[in-house]
C-alpha atoms as a PDB file:
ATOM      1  CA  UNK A   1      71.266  47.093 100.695  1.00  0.00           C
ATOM      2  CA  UNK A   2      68.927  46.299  97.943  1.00  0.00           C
ATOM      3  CA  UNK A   3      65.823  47.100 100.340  1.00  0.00           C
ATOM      4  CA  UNK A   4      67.114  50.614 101.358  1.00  0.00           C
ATOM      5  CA  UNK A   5      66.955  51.560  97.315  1.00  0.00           C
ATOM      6  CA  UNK A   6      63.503  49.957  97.630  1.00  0.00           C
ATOM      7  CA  UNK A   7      62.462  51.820 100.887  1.00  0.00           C
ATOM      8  CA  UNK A   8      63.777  55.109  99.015  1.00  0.00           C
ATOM      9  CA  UNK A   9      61.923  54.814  95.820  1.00  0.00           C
ATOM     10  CA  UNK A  10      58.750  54.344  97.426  1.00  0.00           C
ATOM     11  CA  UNK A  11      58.901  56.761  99.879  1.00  0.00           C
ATOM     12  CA  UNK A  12      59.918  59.282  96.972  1.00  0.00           C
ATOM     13  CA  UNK A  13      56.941  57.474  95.076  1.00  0.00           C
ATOM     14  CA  UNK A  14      54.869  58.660  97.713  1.00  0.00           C
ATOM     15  CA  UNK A  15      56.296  62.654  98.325  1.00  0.00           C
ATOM     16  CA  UNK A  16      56.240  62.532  94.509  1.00  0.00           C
ATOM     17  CA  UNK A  17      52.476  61.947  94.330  1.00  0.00           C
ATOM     18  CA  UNK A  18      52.165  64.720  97.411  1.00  0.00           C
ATOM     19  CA  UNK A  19      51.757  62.575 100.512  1.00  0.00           C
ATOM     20  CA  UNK A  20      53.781  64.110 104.036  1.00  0.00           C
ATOM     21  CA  UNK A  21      57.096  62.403 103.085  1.00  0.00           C
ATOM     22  CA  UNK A  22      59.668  65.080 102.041  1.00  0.00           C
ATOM     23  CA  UNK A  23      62.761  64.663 100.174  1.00  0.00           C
ATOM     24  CA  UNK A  24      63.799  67.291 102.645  1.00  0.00           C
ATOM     25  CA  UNK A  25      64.611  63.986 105.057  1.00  0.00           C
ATOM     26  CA  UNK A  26      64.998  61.094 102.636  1.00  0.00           C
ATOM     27  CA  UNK A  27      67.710  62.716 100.231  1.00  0.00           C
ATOM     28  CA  UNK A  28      70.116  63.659 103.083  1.00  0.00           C
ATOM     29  CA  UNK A  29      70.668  60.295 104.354  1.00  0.00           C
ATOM     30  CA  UNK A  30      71.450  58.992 100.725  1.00  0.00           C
ATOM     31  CA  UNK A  31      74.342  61.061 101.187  1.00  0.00           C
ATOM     32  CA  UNK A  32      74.430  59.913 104.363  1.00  0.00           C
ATOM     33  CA  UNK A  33      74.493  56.359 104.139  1.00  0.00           C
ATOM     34  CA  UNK A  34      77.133  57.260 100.993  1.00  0.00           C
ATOM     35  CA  UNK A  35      79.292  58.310 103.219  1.00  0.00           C
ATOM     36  CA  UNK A  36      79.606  55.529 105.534  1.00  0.00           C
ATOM     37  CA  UNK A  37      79.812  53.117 102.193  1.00  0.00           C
ATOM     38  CA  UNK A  38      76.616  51.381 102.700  1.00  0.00           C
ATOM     39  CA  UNK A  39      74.844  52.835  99.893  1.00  0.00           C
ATOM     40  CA  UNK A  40      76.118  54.483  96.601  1.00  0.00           C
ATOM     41  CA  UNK A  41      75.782  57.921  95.754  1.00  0.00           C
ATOM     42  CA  UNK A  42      74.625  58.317  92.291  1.00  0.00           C
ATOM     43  CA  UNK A  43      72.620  55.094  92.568  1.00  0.00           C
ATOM     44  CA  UNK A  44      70.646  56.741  95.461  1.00  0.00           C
ATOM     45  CA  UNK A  45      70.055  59.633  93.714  1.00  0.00           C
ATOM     46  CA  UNK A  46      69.012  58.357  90.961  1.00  0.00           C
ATOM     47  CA  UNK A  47      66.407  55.914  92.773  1.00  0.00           C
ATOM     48  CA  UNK A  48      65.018  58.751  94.500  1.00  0.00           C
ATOM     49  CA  UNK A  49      64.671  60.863  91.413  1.00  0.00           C
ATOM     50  CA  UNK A  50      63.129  58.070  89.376  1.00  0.00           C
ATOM     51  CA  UNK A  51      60.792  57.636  92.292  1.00  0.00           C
ATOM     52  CA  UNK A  52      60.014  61.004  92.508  1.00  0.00           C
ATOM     53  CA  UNK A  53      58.849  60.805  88.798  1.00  0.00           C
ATOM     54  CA  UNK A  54      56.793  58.019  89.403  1.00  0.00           C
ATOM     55  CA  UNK A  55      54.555  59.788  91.764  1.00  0.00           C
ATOM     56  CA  UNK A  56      54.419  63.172  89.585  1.00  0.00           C
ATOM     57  CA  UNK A  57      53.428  60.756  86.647  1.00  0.00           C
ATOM     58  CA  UNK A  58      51.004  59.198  88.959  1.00  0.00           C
ATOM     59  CA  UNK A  59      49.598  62.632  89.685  1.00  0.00           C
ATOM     60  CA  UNK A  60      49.655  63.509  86.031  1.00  0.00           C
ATOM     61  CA  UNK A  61      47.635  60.626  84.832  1.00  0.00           C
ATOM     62  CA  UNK A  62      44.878  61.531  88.236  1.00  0.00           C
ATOM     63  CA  UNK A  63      44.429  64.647  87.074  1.00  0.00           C
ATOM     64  CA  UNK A  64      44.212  63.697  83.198  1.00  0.00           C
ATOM     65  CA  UNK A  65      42.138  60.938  83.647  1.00  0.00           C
ATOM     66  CA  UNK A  66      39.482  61.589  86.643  1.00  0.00           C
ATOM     67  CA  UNK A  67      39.954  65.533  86.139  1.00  0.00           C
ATOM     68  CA  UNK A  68      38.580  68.528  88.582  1.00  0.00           C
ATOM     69  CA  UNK A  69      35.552  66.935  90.120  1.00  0.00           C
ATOM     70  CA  UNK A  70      37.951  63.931  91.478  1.00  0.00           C
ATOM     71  CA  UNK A  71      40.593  66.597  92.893  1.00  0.00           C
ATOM     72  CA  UNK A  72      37.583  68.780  94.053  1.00  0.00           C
ATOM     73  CA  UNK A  73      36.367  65.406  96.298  1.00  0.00           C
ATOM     74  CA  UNK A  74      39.304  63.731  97.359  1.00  0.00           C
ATOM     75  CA  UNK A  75      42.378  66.520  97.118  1.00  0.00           C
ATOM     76  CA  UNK A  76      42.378  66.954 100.637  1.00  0.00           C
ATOM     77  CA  UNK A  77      44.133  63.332 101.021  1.00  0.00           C
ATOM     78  CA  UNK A  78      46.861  65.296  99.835  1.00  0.00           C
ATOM     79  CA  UNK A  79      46.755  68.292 101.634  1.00  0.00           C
ATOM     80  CA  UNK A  80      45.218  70.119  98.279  1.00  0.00           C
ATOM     81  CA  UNK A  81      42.038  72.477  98.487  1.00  0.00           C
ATOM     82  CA  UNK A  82      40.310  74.800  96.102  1.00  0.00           C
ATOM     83  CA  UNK A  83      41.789  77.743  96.817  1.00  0.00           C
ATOM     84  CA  UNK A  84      45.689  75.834  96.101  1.00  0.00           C
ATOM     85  CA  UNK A  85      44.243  74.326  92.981  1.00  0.00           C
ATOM     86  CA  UNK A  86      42.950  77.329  91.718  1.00  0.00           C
ATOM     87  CA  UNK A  87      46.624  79.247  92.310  1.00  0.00           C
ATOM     88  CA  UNK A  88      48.902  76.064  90.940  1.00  0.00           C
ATOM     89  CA  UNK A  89      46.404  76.295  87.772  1.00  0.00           C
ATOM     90  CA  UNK A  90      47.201  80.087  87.417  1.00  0.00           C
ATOM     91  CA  UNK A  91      50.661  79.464  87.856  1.00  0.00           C
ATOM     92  CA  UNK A  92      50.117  76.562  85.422  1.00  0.00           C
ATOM     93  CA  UNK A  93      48.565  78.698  82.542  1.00  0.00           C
ATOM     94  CA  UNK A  94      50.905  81.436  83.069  1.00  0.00           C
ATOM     95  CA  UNK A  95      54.374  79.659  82.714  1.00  0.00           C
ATOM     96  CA  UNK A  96      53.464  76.187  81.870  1.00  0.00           C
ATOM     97  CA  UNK A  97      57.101  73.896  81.630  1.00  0.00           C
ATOM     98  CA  UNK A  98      58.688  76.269  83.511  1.00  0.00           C
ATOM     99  CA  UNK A  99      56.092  76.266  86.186  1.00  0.00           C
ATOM    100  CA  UNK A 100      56.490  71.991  86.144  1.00  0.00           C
ATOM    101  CA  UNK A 101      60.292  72.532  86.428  1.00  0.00           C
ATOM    102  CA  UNK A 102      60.370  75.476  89.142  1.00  0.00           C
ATOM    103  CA  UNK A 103      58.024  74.717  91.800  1.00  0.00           C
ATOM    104  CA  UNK A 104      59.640  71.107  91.995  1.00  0.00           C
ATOM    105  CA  UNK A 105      62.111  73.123  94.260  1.00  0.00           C
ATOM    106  CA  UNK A 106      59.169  74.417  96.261  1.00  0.00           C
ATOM    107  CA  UNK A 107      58.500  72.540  99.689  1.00  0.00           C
ATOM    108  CA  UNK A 108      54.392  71.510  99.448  1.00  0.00           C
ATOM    109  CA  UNK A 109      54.177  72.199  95.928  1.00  0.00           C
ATOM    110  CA  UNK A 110      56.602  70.720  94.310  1.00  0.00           C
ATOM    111  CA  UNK A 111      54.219  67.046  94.124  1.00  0.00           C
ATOM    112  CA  UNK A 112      51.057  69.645  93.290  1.00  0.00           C
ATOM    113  CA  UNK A 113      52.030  71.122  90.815  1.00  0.00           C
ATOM    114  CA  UNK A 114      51.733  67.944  88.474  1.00  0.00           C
ATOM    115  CA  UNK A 115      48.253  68.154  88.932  1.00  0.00           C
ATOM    116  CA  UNK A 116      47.258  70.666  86.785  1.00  0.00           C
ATOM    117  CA  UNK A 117      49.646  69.702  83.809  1.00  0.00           C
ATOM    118  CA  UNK A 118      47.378  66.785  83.804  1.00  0.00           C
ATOM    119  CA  UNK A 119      44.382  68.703  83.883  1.00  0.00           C
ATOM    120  CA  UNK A 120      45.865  70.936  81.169  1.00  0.00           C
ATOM    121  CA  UNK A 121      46.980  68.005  79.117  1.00  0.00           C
ATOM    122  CA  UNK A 122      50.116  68.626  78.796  1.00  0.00           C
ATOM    123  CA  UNK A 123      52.831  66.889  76.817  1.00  0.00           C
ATOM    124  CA  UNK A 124      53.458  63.847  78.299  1.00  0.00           C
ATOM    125  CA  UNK A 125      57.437  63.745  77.022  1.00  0.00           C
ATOM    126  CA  UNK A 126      57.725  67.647  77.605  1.00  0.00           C
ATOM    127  CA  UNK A 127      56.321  67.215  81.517  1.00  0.00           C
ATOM    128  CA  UNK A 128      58.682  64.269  82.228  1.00  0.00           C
ATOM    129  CA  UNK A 129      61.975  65.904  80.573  1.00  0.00           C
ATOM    130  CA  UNK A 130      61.081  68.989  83.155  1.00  0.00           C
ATOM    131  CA  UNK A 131      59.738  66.723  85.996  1.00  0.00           C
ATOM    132  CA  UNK A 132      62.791  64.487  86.219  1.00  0.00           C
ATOM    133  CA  UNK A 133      65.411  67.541  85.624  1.00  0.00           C
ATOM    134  CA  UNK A 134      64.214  69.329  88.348  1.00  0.00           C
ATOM    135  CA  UNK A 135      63.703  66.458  91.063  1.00  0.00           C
ATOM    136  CA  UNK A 136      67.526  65.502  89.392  1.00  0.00           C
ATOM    137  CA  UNK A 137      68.674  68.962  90.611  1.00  0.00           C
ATOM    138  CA  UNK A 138      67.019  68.818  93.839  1.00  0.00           C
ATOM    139  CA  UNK A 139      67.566  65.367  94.818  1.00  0.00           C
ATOM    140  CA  UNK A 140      71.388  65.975  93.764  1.00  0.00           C
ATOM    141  CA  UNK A 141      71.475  68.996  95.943  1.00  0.00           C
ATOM    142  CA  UNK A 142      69.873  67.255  99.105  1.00  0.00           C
ATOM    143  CA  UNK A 143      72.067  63.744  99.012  1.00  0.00           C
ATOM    144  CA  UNK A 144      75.123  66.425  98.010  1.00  0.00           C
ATOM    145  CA  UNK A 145      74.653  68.199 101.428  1.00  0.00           C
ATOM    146  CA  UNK A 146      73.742  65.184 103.474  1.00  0.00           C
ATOM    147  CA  UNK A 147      77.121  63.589 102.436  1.00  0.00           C
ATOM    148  CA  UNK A 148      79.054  66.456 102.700  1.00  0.00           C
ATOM    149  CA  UNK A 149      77.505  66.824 106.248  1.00  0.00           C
ATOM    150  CA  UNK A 150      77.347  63.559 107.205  1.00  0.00           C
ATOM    151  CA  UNK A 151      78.075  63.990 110.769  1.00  0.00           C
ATOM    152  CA  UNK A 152      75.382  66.831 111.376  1.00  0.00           C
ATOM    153  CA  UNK A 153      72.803  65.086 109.350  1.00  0.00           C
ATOM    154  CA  UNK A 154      70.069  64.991 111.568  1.00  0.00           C
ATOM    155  CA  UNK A 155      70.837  68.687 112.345  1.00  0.00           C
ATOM    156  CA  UNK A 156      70.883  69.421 108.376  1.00  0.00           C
ATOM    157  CA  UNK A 157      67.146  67.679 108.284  1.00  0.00           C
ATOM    158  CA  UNK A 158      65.653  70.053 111.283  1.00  0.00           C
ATOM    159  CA  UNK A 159      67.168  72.791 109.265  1.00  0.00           C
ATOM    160  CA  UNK A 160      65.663  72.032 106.096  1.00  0.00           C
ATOM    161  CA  UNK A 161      62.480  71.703 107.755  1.00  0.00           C
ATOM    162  CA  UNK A 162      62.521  74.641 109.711  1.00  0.00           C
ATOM    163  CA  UNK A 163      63.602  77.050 107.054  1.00  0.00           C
ATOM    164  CA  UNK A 164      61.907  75.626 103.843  1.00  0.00           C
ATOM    165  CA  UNK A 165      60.217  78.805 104.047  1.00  0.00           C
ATOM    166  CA  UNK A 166      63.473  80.458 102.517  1.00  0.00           C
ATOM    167  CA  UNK A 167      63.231  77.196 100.091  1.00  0.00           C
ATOM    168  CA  UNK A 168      59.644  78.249  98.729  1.00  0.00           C
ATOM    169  CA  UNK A 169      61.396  81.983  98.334  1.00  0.00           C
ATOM    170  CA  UNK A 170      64.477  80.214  96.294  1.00  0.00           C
ATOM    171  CA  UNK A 171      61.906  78.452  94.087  1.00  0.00           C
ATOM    172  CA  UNK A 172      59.892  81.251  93.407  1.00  0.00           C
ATOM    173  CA  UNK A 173      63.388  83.003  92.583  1.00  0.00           C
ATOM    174  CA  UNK A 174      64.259  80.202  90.360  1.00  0.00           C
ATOM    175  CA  UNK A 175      60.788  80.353  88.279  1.00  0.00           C
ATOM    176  CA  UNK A 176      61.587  84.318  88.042  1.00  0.00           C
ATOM    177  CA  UNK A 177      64.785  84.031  86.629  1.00  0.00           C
ATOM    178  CA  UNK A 178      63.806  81.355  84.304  1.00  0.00           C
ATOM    179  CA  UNK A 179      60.617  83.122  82.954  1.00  0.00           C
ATOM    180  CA  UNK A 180      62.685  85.958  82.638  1.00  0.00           C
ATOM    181  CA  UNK A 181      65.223  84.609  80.581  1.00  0.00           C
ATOM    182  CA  UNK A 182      62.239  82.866  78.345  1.00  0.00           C
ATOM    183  CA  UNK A 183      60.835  86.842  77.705  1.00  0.00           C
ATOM    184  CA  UNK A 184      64.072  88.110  76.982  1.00  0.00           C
ATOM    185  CA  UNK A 185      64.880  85.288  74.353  1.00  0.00           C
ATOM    186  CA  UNK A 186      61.637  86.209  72.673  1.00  0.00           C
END
């Protein structure tokens, strides 16, 4: 048991710092493997989440610490190119926190988007509390569904992948609704 928390926080490790492993398919089986009593709930959750961080941190300190010219070179590892920096640093500038905390529910983006809070220096404390809250949320959400739907779990993973098109939409909703609700407070 101890080596399936281990295989989940470094595969999370690794979709956290934006390599093709996505929570889409890990999460659900936490829930699954809940459900048949081989694993527990919260603690799979909250290895995945705290694995998730890891890699975002990672990505953080890349970007703070080698900067543009080192994403420029080597982003594509990652599946990041100019053109996707330059948009996650808009994004970035525009909303900042809220940008960190939204697009963590974004398929693709969600490991990105630490990348230019490093570049932008951003508070270290600040980008963690709104990293970890919003791989919490998602991570929750994902397990939730995969032991709720135990039974149909590899089903539920083909349809996450297959639709997490209507996931980037729900993330973009999600950064709306919270930037709107920051200009109204103002």
């Amino acid at each position: 048991m101890v080596y399936s928390y281990a295989l989940i926080f470094g595969l999370m490790v690794l979709e956290g710092i934006g390599f093709p492993v996505p929570s889409e398919v890990i999460m659900p089986y936490v829930g699954y493997f809940s459900r048949l009593g081989s694993m527990d709930l919260a603690g799979g959750i909250t290895v995945g989440t705290l694995g998730s961080l890891v890699g975002s941190i990672i990505d953080y300190y890349v970007a703070l610490k080698l900067g543009l010219p080192f994403l420029k070179k080597y982003g594509r590892a990652i599946r990041l190119n100019e053109g996707k920096l330059a948009l996650l640093n808009k994004w970035f500038d525009r909303h900042g926190a809220y940008a960190v905390f939204g697009f963590r529910f974004v398929p693709e983006i969600r490991a990105l988007i630490s990348l230019p809070a490093g570049l932008a220096r951003m508070n270290l404390a600040k980008f963690v509390v709104f990293t970890a809250l919003g791989h919490l949320i998602w991570d929750t959400l994902l397990a939730t569904l995969g032991y709720i739907y135990y039974a149909q779990v590899g089903y539920l993973t083909k349809l996450l992948e297959t639709y997490s098109a209507y996931l980037f939409v729900l993330g973009v909703v999600v950064v709306a609704v919270l930037l709107a609700y920051n200009l109204l407070r103002k």
